[in-house]
Amino acid sequence: MAKDQILPSEIQETALFQLLANSLVLSQTAPYLSCHDVLNLAATSRAFRFLIYHTPQVFRRLDLGNVKTAQFDSRAVDRGGQTWRNVQLDETLTEDDFYSGPLRGIFSNLRRNDILRDVQVLTLDGLSVTAELIHDILIDPAFSVRILSIRDVKNLNDRKLQKALQYACRESRPEGTPRLKGLYVFGPKDPVPEVAAKEESRSPSPTSPAAVAAAWNTRSQQTLTACLAEEPEAWYARRGNQFPRRISPEWASTLVACDGIIAFDSVLCTSPRHFNSPAWGKVNLEVLKAAGSPASASIPHFNVATHSLGGCEGCGSAPEGWTVWGEDVFPEKREVEGRRSSHSSMADIGRFPLLAPPPVHSSTLSAAMCPTGQSVRHRLSYLKKGNQNKARFIPRCFECIRDRYCAGCNKWWCETCYIGAFAGSFGGHAGSHSGDHVSNRPTATGENGDRGLGRKIRDGFCADGKCSLYRSSADSVAAGSEQPA
């Protein structure tokens, strides 16, 4: 009886084909499949092959991070060219050809099958990526990539990449270029669920439509489990340091050159010490330099933000204000109907960071920047009143919060509420000023000026000892990591 209830494979294949023939169903399903599974489905029959290769939405989002042929293994080349044939015998081989060989081969095949032009969200996390390859993606008309992720890649020259981005965003660039609008480069790559990794390593890829459908159900459950176990969202929900590695100071000039053209997974620091800050000129920088530690005396004109902060412990905000999702920098430039002007929309590129992971069902910057639970359309956020459920944060670089930020509890004190660690030795205030006049704004302790201010931060933690438990636990972890295995 059980055998009679099983439908023949021909009927199952027809039912699956009719379901996926709906472009909406196929476009919503394909992003959750690996490139290998999509190609296996296309290989089952001519009908599926025609459906897969002639539906542009199928390859709109392409993740090559788990593709075996995209992996770079120099040991295989040294042993005799197992990665790609006879590569070590070519005397004309350049360094770029050597390190980007696997990806260039894949792009060549995608171009030959007329698929490359459909790719709008491209993920190359963890692969061997060169700056020359990124330059080709930026200027080659064969690519239509709008959002690119190159986190934790290998063999990437940051200086060459910065020059390529600055060249692509030059004022004399051709109209409509670059097509790239978002670049994930600073953060870590997205973790792969352990269950999915185990299944991929021990189970063969399905070849029949019924087996593919069963694999999709398993992947959907794994994706749901991984989403429920995700850590708080970067910038808006997770406070403190956002990146595990140090960001080179040279990246600041690149973000300035790409402002309004290409967005990144970080933004510029908005501290009043920088030229791009809304509070530039409203804080007495000479007083801050004299009252701060020697390490914070020289701060560049621009710097990349690495920390997401909440409101100051003294005033609940910051001199430059909050970065609030849905609020316009130029609200007075809205059109009569309330629609945003093009100038206001371009201001968002560089003001809001890209949030990981890259968008699944869209290739727009709004989808890549939108925090969880917020509206992608700014008009809806603009019409809302009040501060309820607003996604907001204050982006700062470490140099601007040195000696005023606690790494244990993420508390901090802004420039108008806390002048600096050595404020008692300098008679001045860091409040708003016009000419030589400096206002006596109340400090975080309720005093006027710098009297009785005391030291708020000591060795990166609260000076009152409330974070001593965190400090002792961090020291013990650091001591354990230094011991040999």
PDB file of C-alpha atoms in Angstrom, residues 31 36 57 66 89 133 139 154 181 195 213-214 244 404 416 446:
ATOM      1  CA  PRO A  31      18.659  32.449  -3.308  1.00  0.00           C
ATOM      2  CA  HIS A  36      25.954  23.633  -7.123  1.00  0.00           C
ATOM      3  CA  GLN A  57      16.261  36.043 -11.112  1.00  0.00           C
ATOM      4  CA  ASN A  66      31.472  27.276  -0.909  1.00  0.00           C
ATOM      5  CA  LEU A  89      54.499  26.097 -16.861  1.00  0.00           C
ATOM      6  CA  LEU A 133      39.873  41.457 -10.261  1.00  0.00           C
ATOM      7  CA  ILE A 139      34.724  48.916 -14.972  1.00  0.00           C
ATOM      8  CA  LYS A 154      43.051  36.230   0.605  1.00  0.00           C
ATOM      9  CA  LYS A 181      26.793  50.527  -5.126  1.00  0.00           C
ATOM     10  CA  VAL A 195      24.833  21.162  10.547  1.00  0.00           C
ATOM     11  CA  ALA A 213      12.908  19.035  -3.153  1.00  0.00           C
ATOM     12  CA  ALA A 214      13.799  17.054  -0.031  1.00  0.00           C
ATOM     13  CA  PRO A 244      37.558  41.970  14.950  1.00  0.00           C
ATOM     14  CA  ARG A 404      36.007  58.323  27.551  1.00  0.00           C
ATOM     15  CA  THR A 416      30.644  68.431  26.190  1.00  0.00           C
ATOM     16  CA  GLY A 446      26.367  67.827  37.648  1.00  0.00           C
TER      17      GLY A 446
END
